Coordinates of C-alpha atoms (C1' of nucleotides) in Angstrom, one line a residue:
Chain A
M56 CA -13.9 29.6 -32.1
T57 CA -16.3 27.1 -33.2
E58 CA -19.4 28.8 -32.1
G59 CA -22.6 28.4 -34.1
L60 CA -22.0 24.8 -35.1
S61 CA -25.1 22.6 -35.5
P62 CA -26.1 20.6 -32.4
S63 CA -25.3 17.3 -34.1
R64 CA -21.8 18.5 -35.0
Q65 CA -21.4 19.7 -31.4
V66 CA -22.3 16.3 -30.0
E67 CA -19.7 14.8 -32.2
I68 CA -17.0 17.1 -30.9
L69 CA -18.1 16.8 -27.3
R70 CA -18.3 13.0 -27.1
E71 CA -14.8 12.6 -28.5
G72 CA -12.5 11.1 -25.9
A73 CA -15.3 10.6 -23.4
V74 CA -15.6 7.5 -21.3
Q75 CA -19.4 7.9 -21.0
L76 CA -22.0 10.3 -22.3
I77 CA -25.3 9.8 -20.7
E78 CA -27.4 10.3 -22.8
E79 CA -26.2 11.3 -26.2
G80 CA -29.8 11.7 -27.3
E81 CA -30.5 14.0 -24.4
L82 CA -27.5 16.1 -25.1
L83 CA -28.6 16.5 -28.7
D84 CA -32.1 17.4 -27.6
R85 CA -30.9 19.9 -25.1
L86 CA -28.5 21.5 -27.5
E87 CA -31.3 21.9 -30.0
R88 CA -33.6 23.5 -27.5
A89 CA -30.8 25.8 -26.2
S90 CA -30.0 26.9 -29.6
R91 CA -33.6 27.7 -30.3
E92 CA -33.9 29.7 -27.1
G93 CA -30.6 31.3 -27.8
R94 CA -29.1 30.3 -24.5
P95 CA -25.9 28.5 -23.7
L96 CA -25.8 25.2 -21.8
R97 CA -24.7 25.4 -18.2
V98 CA -21.8 23.1 -17.7
K99 CA -20.6 22.2 -14.2
L100 CA -17.3 21.1 -12.9
G101 CA -16.7 20.5 -9.2
A102 CA -13.4 21.1 -7.6
D103 CA -12.0 20.1 -4.2
P104 CA -10.4 23.2 -2.6
T105 CA -7.9 21.3 -0.5
A106 CA -5.1 20.8 -3.0
P107 CA -5.4 23.6 -5.5
D108 CA -2.7 22.6 -7.8
I109 CA -4.0 21.7 -11.2
H110 CA -2.3 18.8 -12.8
L111 CA -2.4 17.0 -16.1
G112 CA -5.2 14.8 -14.9
H113 CA -7.4 17.8 -14.2
A114 CA -6.4 19.2 -17.5
V115 CA -8.0 16.4 -19.4
V116 CA -11.4 17.6 -18.0
L117 CA -10.6 21.2 -18.4
R118 CA -9.7 20.9 -22.0
K119 CA -13.0 19.3 -22.6
L120 CA -14.7 22.2 -20.8
R121 CA -12.8 24.5 -23.1
Q122 CA -14.4 22.8 -26.0
F123 CA -17.8 23.5 -24.5
Q124 CA -16.8 27.1 -24.1
D125 CA -15.6 27.3 -27.7
L126 CA -19.0 26.1 -28.7
G127 CA -20.5 29.0 -26.8
H128 CA -21.5 27.4 -23.6
Q129 CA -21.2 28.6 -20.0
V130 CA -19.0 26.9 -17.4
Y131 CA -19.7 26.8 -13.7
F132 CA -16.6 26.0 -11.8
V133 CA -17.8 25.0 -8.4
V134 CA -15.3 25.3 -5.6
G135 CA -16.3 22.7 -3.0
D136 CA -15.5 24.8 0.0
F137 CA -18.4 23.1 1.8
T138 CA -18.1 19.6 0.4
G139 CA -14.4 19.7 1.0
R140 CA -15.1 19.7 4.6
I141 CA -17.2 16.6 4.5
G142 CA -14.2 14.7 3.2
D143 CA -13.9 13.1 -0.1
P144 CA -14.9 9.5 0.3
S145 CA -13.0 8.3 -2.7
G146 CA -9.5 7.0 -2.1
R147 CA -7.6 6.7 1.1
S148 CA -7.9 10.1 2.7
D149 CA -9.4 9.6 6.1
T150 CA -10.3 13.0 7.4
R151 CA -9.8 16.1 5.5
P152 CA -8.1 19.0 7.2
L153 CA -10.6 21.7 7.9
L154 CA -9.8 24.7 5.9
T155 CA -10.3 28.2 7.2
E156 CA -12.3 30.7 5.2
E157 CA -9.0 32.5 4.2
Q158 CA -7.4 29.3 3.0
V159 CA -10.4 28.5 0.9
R160 CA -10.3 31.9 -0.7
A161 CA -6.6 31.7 -1.3
N162 CA -6.9 28.3 -2.8
A163 CA -9.8 29.5 -5.0
R164 CA -7.6 32.3 -6.3
T165 CA -4.9 29.8 -7.1
Y166 CA -7.4 27.8 -9.0
E167 CA -8.6 30.7 -11.0
R168 CA -5.1 31.7 -12.0
Q169 CA -4.4 28.1 -13.2
I170 CA -7.7 27.2 -14.9
H171 CA -7.4 30.3 -17.1
K172 CA -4.4 28.7 -18.7
I173 CA -7.0 26.5 -20.3
L174 CA -10.5 28.0 -19.8
D175 CA -12.0 31.1 -21.3
P176 CA -12.5 33.6 -18.4
E177 CA -15.4 35.2 -20.2
R178 CA -17.3 32.0 -20.0
T179 CA -16.3 30.8 -16.6
R180 CA -18.1 31.5 -13.4
V181 CA -16.4 30.5 -10.3
V182 CA -18.9 29.8 -7.5
F183 CA -18.6 28.4 -3.9
N184 CA -21.0 25.7 -2.8
H185 CA -20.9 26.9 0.8
D186 CA -23.1 29.7 -0.5
W187 CA -26.0 27.4 -0.8
L188 CA -25.1 24.3 1.1
G189 CA -24.1 26.3 4.2
R190 CA -27.6 27.8 4.2
L191 CA -29.3 24.4 4.1
S192 CA -31.1 23.7 7.4
F193 CA -31.0 20.3 9.1
A194 CA -34.6 19.8 7.8
G195 CA -33.3 20.6 4.3
V196 CA -30.6 18.0 4.7
V197 CA -33.1 15.4 5.9
Q198 CA -35.3 16.2 2.9
L199 CA -32.3 15.7 0.6
A200 CA -31.2 12.5 2.3
A201 CA -34.7 11.1 2.0
K202 CA -34.3 11.1 -1.8
Y203 CA -31.8 8.3 -2.0
T204 CA -31.6 4.8 -0.4
V205 CA -28.9 3.1 1.5
A206 CA -28.9 0.1 -0.9
R207 CA -28.3 2.4 -3.8
M208 CA -25.7 4.3 -2.0
L209 CA -23.9 1.0 -1.3
E210 CA -23.9 0.3 -5.0
R211 CA -21.0 2.7 -5.2
D212 CA -18.0 0.6 -5.7
D213 CA -15.8 2.6 -3.4
Y214 CA -18.2 2.2 -0.5
S215 CA -19.0 -1.4 -1.0
R216 CA -15.4 -2.3 -1.3
R217 CA -14.4 -0.6 1.8
F218 CA -17.4 -1.9 3.6
K219 CA -16.6 -5.5 2.6
A220 CA -12.9 -5.0 3.5
G221 CA -13.9 -3.9 6.9
V222 CA -12.6 -0.4 6.4
P223 CA -14.8 2.2 8.1
V224 CA -17.4 4.0 6.1
Y225 CA -18.8 6.9 8.0
I226 CA -22.4 8.1 7.6
H227 CA -21.4 11.6 6.7
E228 CA -19.7 10.2 3.6
F229 CA -23.1 9.4 2.3
L230 CA -23.8 13.0 2.4
Y231 CA -21.0 13.8 -0.1
P232 CA -22.8 12.6 -3.2
L233 CA -26.0 14.2 -1.9
A234 CA -24.3 17.5 -1.4
Q235 CA -22.8 17.3 -4.8
A236 CA -26.2 16.6 -6.3
Y237 CA -27.6 19.6 -4.5
D238 CA -25.0 21.8 -6.3
S239 CA -26.5 20.7 -9.6
V240 CA -30.0 21.3 -8.3
H241 CA -29.2 24.7 -7.1
L242 CA -27.4 25.7 -10.3
R243 CA -29.9 24.0 -12.6
V244 CA -27.0 22.4 -14.4
D245 CA -27.4 21.1 -18.0
V246 CA -24.3 19.0 -18.2
E247 CA -21.9 17.8 -15.5
I248 CA -18.4 16.8 -16.4
G249 CA -15.7 15.0 -14.5
G250 CA -13.4 12.0 -14.2
S251 CA -14.9 8.6 -14.7
D252 CA -14.5 7.9 -11.0
Q253 CA -17.3 10.4 -10.5
T254 CA -19.9 8.4 -12.5
F255 CA -21.8 7.2 -9.5
N256 CA -22.1 10.7 -8.0
F257 CA -23.2 12.1 -11.3
L258 CA -25.8 9.5 -11.9
A259 CA -27.2 9.8 -8.4
T260 CA -27.4 13.5 -9.1
R261 CA -29.6 12.8 -12.1
E262 CA -32.2 11.0 -10.0
I263 CA -32.1 13.6 -7.3
M264 CA -32.6 16.4 -9.8
R265 CA -35.6 14.5 -11.2
D266 CA -37.0 14.3 -7.7
Y267 CA -36.7 18.1 -7.3
G268 CA -38.7 18.4 -10.5
L269 CA -35.8 19.4 -12.7
E270 CA -34.5 17.9 -15.9
P271 CA -31.7 15.5 -15.0
Q272 CA -28.2 16.7 -15.9
I273 CA -26.4 15.1 -18.8
V274 CA -23.3 13.3 -17.7
L275 CA -20.0 13.4 -19.5
T276 CA -17.1 11.5 -18.0
L277 CA -13.5 11.5 -19.1
P278 CA -10.7 9.0 -18.6
L279 CA -8.6 9.2 -15.5
L280 CA -5.0 9.9 -16.3
E281 CA -2.6 7.5 -14.6
G282 CA 0.1 9.2 -12.5
L283 CA 3.8 9.0 -13.2
D284 CA 4.0 5.6 -11.6
G285 CA 1.6 4.2 -14.2
V286 CA -0.5 2.6 -11.5
E287 CA -2.5 5.0 -9.4
K288 CA -4.5 7.8 -10.8
M289 CA -2.7 11.1 -10.9
S290 CA -3.1 13.0 -7.7
K291 CA -1.1 15.5 -5.8
S292 CA -1.4 13.6 -2.5
L293 CA 0.3 10.5 -4.1
G294 CA 3.0 12.7 -5.5
N295 CA 2.7 11.2 -9.0
H296 CA 1.5 14.3 -10.6
V297 CA 2.7 17.0 -13.1
G298 CA 1.2 20.4 -12.3
I299 CA 0.4 22.6 -15.2
A300 CA 1.9 25.6 -13.3
D301 CA 5.1 23.7 -12.3
R302 CA 8.4 25.0 -13.6
P303 CA 8.9 24.0 -17.2
Q304 CA 12.1 22.0 -16.4
E305 CA 10.1 20.1 -13.7
V306 CA 7.2 19.3 -16.1
Y307 CA 9.7 18.1 -18.7
G308 CA 11.8 16.1 -16.4
R309 CA 8.8 14.4 -14.7
L310 CA 7.3 13.5 -18.0
M311 CA 10.6 11.9 -19.0
S312 CA 10.2 9.6 -16.0
I313 CA 7.0 7.9 -17.0
P314 CA 7.3 4.2 -17.8
D315 CA 7.5 3.5 -21.5
P316 CA 4.1 1.8 -21.8
L317 CA 2.4 5.0 -20.7
I318 CA 3.7 7.0 -23.6
P319 CA 0.7 6.6 -25.9
R320 CA -1.7 7.2 -23.1
Y321 CA -0.1 10.5 -22.2
F322 CA 0.0 11.6 -25.8
E323 CA -3.7 10.8 -26.1
L324 CA -4.8 12.6 -23.0
C325 CA -2.3 15.4 -22.5
T326 CA -1.6 16.7 -26.0
G327 CA -3.7 17.5 -29.0
A328 CA -2.5 14.4 -30.8
G329 CA -5.2 12.5 -32.5
P330 CA -5.7 8.7 -32.3
D331 CA -4.1 8.3 -35.8
Q332 CA -0.9 10.1 -34.8
V333 CA -0.7 8.1 -31.6
A334 CA -1.2 4.8 -33.5
A335 CA 1.5 5.7 -36.0
M336 CA 3.9 6.5 -33.2
V337 CA 3.2 3.2 -31.4
Q338 CA 3.9 1.3 -34.6
A339 CA 7.1 3.3 -35.2
M340 CA 8.3 2.3 -31.7
A341 CA 7.3 -1.3 -32.2
R342 CA 9.3 -1.4 -35.5
G343 CA 12.3 0.2 -33.7
D344 CA 12.2 3.3 -35.9
L345 CA 11.4 5.5 -33.0
N346 CA 13.3 5.4 -29.8
P347 CA 10.9 5.5 -26.9
R348 CA 13.2 8.0 -25.3
D349 CA 12.7 10.3 -28.2
A350 CA 8.9 9.8 -28.1
K351 CA 9.0 10.8 -24.5
A352 CA 11.1 13.8 -25.2
R353 CA 8.5 14.9 -27.8
L354 CA 5.7 14.3 -25.3
A355 CA 7.5 16.3 -22.7
A356 CA 8.2 19.2 -25.0
E357 CA 4.7 19.3 -26.3
V358 CA 3.2 19.5 -22.9
V359 CA 5.6 22.2 -21.8
R360 CA 4.8 24.1 -25.0
L361 CA 1.0 23.8 -24.2
Y362 CA 1.3 25.5 -20.9
H363 CA 4.5 27.6 -21.1
G364 CA 5.1 28.2 -24.7
D365 CA 7.7 27.3 -27.3
E366 CA 10.7 28.9 -25.8
A367 CA 10.2 27.2 -22.4
A368 CA 9.9 23.9 -24.2
R369 CA 13.2 24.3 -26.0
E370 CA 15.0 25.4 -22.9
A371 CA 13.6 22.6 -20.8
A372 CA 14.7 20.0 -23.3
E373 CA 18.2 21.5 -23.4
E374 CA 18.5 21.6 -19.7
F375 CA 17.4 18.0 -19.4
D376 CA 19.9 16.8 -22.0
A377 CA 22.6 18.7 -20.2
V378 CA 21.9 17.4 -16.8
F379 CA 20.9 13.8 -17.5
R380 CA 22.7 12.8 -20.7
R381 CA 25.9 14.8 -20.2
G382 CA 25.8 15.0 -16.5
D383 CA 26.3 18.7 -16.4
L384 CA 25.2 21.0 -13.6
P385 CA 21.6 22.1 -13.4
S386 CA 21.2 25.7 -14.7
E387 CA 20.0 27.0 -11.4
V388 CA 22.1 26.1 -8.4
P389 CA 20.9 27.6 -5.2
D390 CA 23.3 29.3 -2.9
Y391 CA 23.7 28.3 0.7
R392 CA 25.1 30.8 3.1
L393 CA 27.2 29.0 5.7
D394 CA 27.1 30.3 9.3
P395 CA 30.7 30.6 10.4
A396 CA 29.6 29.3 13.8
E397 CA 29.4 25.9 12.3
L398 CA 33.1 25.8 11.6
E399 CA 35.6 24.2 13.9
G400 CA 39.1 25.1 13.1
G401 CA 37.9 26.2 9.7
R402 CA 36.4 22.8 9.0
V403 CA 33.0 21.2 9.2
G404 CA 31.7 17.6 9.0
L405 CA 30.5 16.9 5.5
A406 CA 27.5 15.0 6.8
R407 CA 26.5 18.0 8.9
L408 CA 27.1 20.3 6.0
L409 CA 24.8 18.3 3.7
A410 CA 22.1 18.3 6.3
L411 CA 22.4 22.1 6.8
T412 CA 22.2 22.8 3.1
G413 CA 19.1 20.6 2.8
L414 CA 20.8 18.3 0.4
A415 CA 20.1 15.5 2.9
A416 CA 17.2 15.3 5.3
S417 CA 19.4 14.6 8.2
A418 CA 23.1 14.1 9.0
S419 CA 22.3 10.4 9.3
E420 CA 20.9 10.3 5.8
A421 CA 23.9 12.3 4.6
R422 CA 26.2 9.6 6.0
R423 CA 24.3 6.9 4.1
L424 CA 24.6 8.9 0.9
L425 CA 28.3 9.3 1.5
A426 CA 28.7 5.6 2.1
Q427 CA 26.9 4.9 -1.2
G428 CA 29.0 7.3 -3.2
G429 CA 26.2 9.6 -3.9
V430 CA 28.0 12.8 -2.9
R431 CA 30.3 14.9 -4.9
V432 CA 32.2 17.9 -3.8
D433 CA 33.6 20.2 -6.5
G434 CA 33.1 17.3 -9.0
G435 CA 34.9 14.6 -7.1
V436 CA 33.1 11.7 -5.3
V437 CA 33.6 11.7 -1.6
A438 CA 33.2 8.4 0.2
G439 CA 34.3 8.6 3.8
E440 CA 31.3 9.0 6.2
G441 CA 33.2 11.0 8.7
T442 CA 34.9 13.3 6.2
K443 CA 35.5 16.8 7.2
V444 CA 35.8 19.6 4.7
R445 CA 37.3 23.0 4.7
P446 CA 34.5 25.1 3.1
R447 CA 35.4 27.8 0.7
D448 CA 33.3 30.3 -1.1
G449 CA 31.8 28.8 -4.3
M450 CA 32.3 25.3 -3.2
L451 CA 29.9 23.0 -5.1
L452 CA 28.1 20.2 -3.3
R453 CA 26.1 17.7 -5.3
V454 CA 23.9 14.8 -4.2
G455 CA 22.8 12.5 -7.0
K456 CA 22.3 14.1 -10.4
R457 CA 19.6 16.5 -9.5
K458 CA 20.5 18.2 -6.3
A459 CA 23.2 20.7 -6.0
V460 CA 24.1 23.7 -3.8
R461 CA 26.8 26.3 -4.0
L462 CA 28.4 27.3 -0.7
R463 CA 28.7 31.0 0.2
L464 CA 30.9 32.2 2.9
G465 CA 30.1 35.8 3.6
T466 CA 32.7 37.6 5.8
C467 CA 30.0 39.7 7.3
T468 CA 27.1 37.7 8.7
I469 CA 24.6 40.2 10.0
R470 CA 21.4 38.3 10.7
D471 CA 18.4 40.1 11.7
D472 CA 15.9 37.2 11.9
Chain B
rG1 C1' -25.9 -3.7 25.9
rG2 C1' -23.3 -8.9 25.0
rA3 C1' -19.4 -11.9 22.4
rG4 C1' -15.1 -11.9 19.4
rA5 C1' -11.0 -9.7 16.4
rG6 C1' -7.7 -5.8 15.8
rG7 C1' -4.6 -0.7 16.2
rU8 C1' 3.3 -1.8 14.5
rA9 C1' 7.8 2.9 10.9
rC10 C1' 5.6 7.0 4.7
rC11 C1' 1.9 2.7 3.2
rC12 C1' 0.7 -2.7 3.5
rA13 C1' 2.3 -6.3 6.9
rA14 C1' 5.3 -10.1 10.2
rG15 C1' 6.7 -10.2 15.1
rU16 C1' 3.6 -12.5 21.6
rG17 C1' 9.5 -11.0 27.3
rG18 C1' 16.0 -10.3 25.8
rC19 C1' 19.2 -12.3 19.4
rC20 C1' 14.0 -5.8 17.9
rA21 C1' 15.6 0.4 15.3
rA22 C1' 11.7 -4.1 14.7
rA23 C1' 11.1 -9.7 9.0
rG24 C1' 8.9 -9.2 4.1
rG25 C1' 6.6 -6.2 0.2
rG26 C1' 5.4 -1.3 -1.8
rG27 C1' 7.1 3.6 -2.1
rG28 C1' 11.4 6.9 -1.5
rC29 C1' 16.7 7.8 -2.0
rA30 C1' 21.7 6.5 -3.9
rG31 C1' 24.9 3.5 -7.1
rA32 C1' 25.6 0.4 -11.6
rC33 C1' 23.9 -0.1 -16.4
rU34 C1' 21.1 2.4 -20.3
rG35 C1' 17.9 5.2 -24.4
rU36 C1' 15.8 9.0 -19.9
rA37 C1' 14.5 10.7 -13.8
rA38 C1' 12.1 4.1 -18.4
rA39 C1' 13.3 -1.2 -17.5
rU40 C1' 16.7 -4.3 -14.8
rC41 C1' 20.2 -5.2 -10.9
rU42 C1' 22.6 -3.7 -6.1
rG43 C1' 22.6 -1.0 -1.8
rU44 C1' 19.9 1.9 1.6
rU45 C1' 15.6 3.7 4.2
rG46 C1' 14.3 7.0 12.9
rG47 C1' 17.8 10.7 15.2
rC48 C1' 22.8 12.2 17.2
rU49 C1' 28.1 10.6 16.7
rG50 C1' 34.8 10.1 13.4
rA51 C1' 33.8 5.7 16.1
rC52 C1' 32.4 2.6 20.6
rG53 C1' 27.8 3.9 21.6
rC54 C1' 23.7 6.8 23.1
rC55 C1' 18.6 8.8 22.5
rU56 C1' 13.4 8.5 20.6
rU57 C1' 9.7 5.0 18.3
rC58 C1' 5.1 -0.5 17.8
rG59 C1' -3.0 3.6 19.6
rG60 C1' -2.7 6.6 24.8
rA61 C1' -1.6 6.7 30.2
rG62 C1' 0.2 4.0 34.1
rG63 C1' 2.4 -0.7 36.2
rU64 C1' 5.3 -5.6 36.6
rU65 C1' 10.5 -7.0 35.3
rC66 C1' 17.6 -6.7 35.4
rA67 C1' 15.0 -6.3 30.4
rA68 C1' 8.4 -4.8 27.3
rA69 C1' 6.1 -4.0 20.5
rU70 C1' 5.5 -8.6 23.4
rC71 C1' 2.9 -9.5 30.3
rC72 C1' -0.9 -6.6 33.7
rU73 C1' -4.5 -2.3 34.6
rC74 C1' -7.3 1.6 32.8
rC75 C1' -8.6 4.6 28.6
rC76 C1' -9.3 5.9 23.2
rC77 C1' -10.3 4.1 18.3
rU78 C1' -11.8 0.4 14.2
rC79 C1' -14.1 -4.1 12.4
rU80 C1' -17.4 -8.6 12.8
rC81 C1' -21.6 -11.2 14.9
rC82 C1' -25.8 -11.0 18.3
rA83 C1' -29.6 -7.6 20.4

RNA sequence: GGAGAGGUACCCAAGUGGCCAAAGGGGGCAGACUGUAAAUCUGUUGGCUGACGCCUUCGGAGGUUCAAAUCCUCCCCUCUCCA
C-alpha cells in the first residue's frame, strides 16, 4: 500500500509508463483538492462485453489502475453492455453480435473474476452503462449529439481513414464516442484511463463534460501492447493474445513464440521490470552474453508467475523444455474413445481416425498431414495417405509437436447421449 | 432521384465462357533447420475417397449454354460524383 503519498509523488507514480497524461497540472490540482476533501478520485475504465477474456494488453491498463487503487482511489469498471451493441468502430469489426441480457451478465462475471487477479475488489465498482444509456430518450440523444460537430468527429483517424478509403462509416458509429462520453458525465469521472487508441474518445469526452457543466476528466493513456505477431495490437479476435486466465503452459508457450525484437517491449509492459533492467538485458543480448531464447524463457516464466504463482511458472518451463527441446510428450494427453462402429475388420483409415479425434479438422486435412510426414503413431512417422491402422487401447496419435491423443477402446460402449 | 464503380475462399486481391477448387500476398498448418512455438527455407491450405473421380463454393434468386466466377434478368448491399 502506498496510500497517503503526497499529490506530487502520486503524479510521478501515475504518469510512469503513460503515453499521454492530459493534463499533468490538472491531475496534481485534482489530487490536492481530493486530498483536502478527504475523497478518492473516481477513475474509469470502459470494457467491451463481447470478448470477456482479459489478456496481457488489458493488463497493462489494469496494472496502472491498480496503482491508482494502491494510492487510495476508486475504480469504476464500466461494462459497455449498451455501447457494445453500438459496435466498436475501431478496427475491422463490422457489426457486433447482439448480446442477450444473460450473455452480458455472464461475461461481466467472467470479467470480474479475471480483473480481481489484478485489481483490488474493495476499490472496484463494476457498473453497466445500459443502466443510464438505456434510459436516455431520443431527445436526450439528440441533445448529446448536438454537443459535437461532424468535422471534429472526422478528425478521428479511424473514421477519416476509412472514409477516405471508401470503407463504409455508419452514422451510429458517431454515437459511440458520444455514448462513452456520457458514461463519464453520468459517473462524474475524475480520470479516465485506457489504451492510446482511445485518445480521441477521451478528449471528446472532456469537451462534452465541459458542455454539461462538469470539470473535464483527466486523460491517461497507456501503450498498446503488440500481439504475438508483433504487428497488430493484441486482441482476442486476431488470435494473437495471451489471456491472463489461460493455462500456465499456454501462457508460457505463447510467450515463447513472440518474435525476438518484441522481447524488451514485453518485459517493459507485461512485467514489473524497470527501464534500467530492460536496457541491461538488451545490451546483454546485443553482446551475445544473453541468448534471446533464455530472455524469452525468463519473460514467459515471469508472466506466468505474476498470474499463476511460482510453482506454475516452474512447471510450465519444465513442460515447455520437455515438449519442444526434447520432443517429449505433452504432460496432458487427452483420451479419445473410439466407437467400434468405425472399425471395418478391426481396422480404420488413419485419415478418418485423425479427423474423428480432432487432431485434424477433416479427413482431407489429415491426408495432407500424412503426406507431409506430420503424423506419428506410437512414435513412428506414418506417411501413406491411405494407411489403415488396427487401433488398440492406449495407441498414441500425434500431429506436429503439440497435438496428441491417446486412443481408448472400451469393450462396453454404452452411450446415453 | 441521376450517372458511374464494385461485392471472389479466413483476410487482401487477380481472374470477364471451358486449361478454375479459382493466380499472387497475408494468415494458418506441417516439414527441415535452430536457440524456442523466433528467424529462414520448403510444402500445404473446400469436402468425400485407397485411388480414378465425385460433390459443394466466386453477394442472392432465376435464366442462356454441351459448359458460367465469367453472358442475360430481377433483387440485396457498399463506394464515388451530381442533385
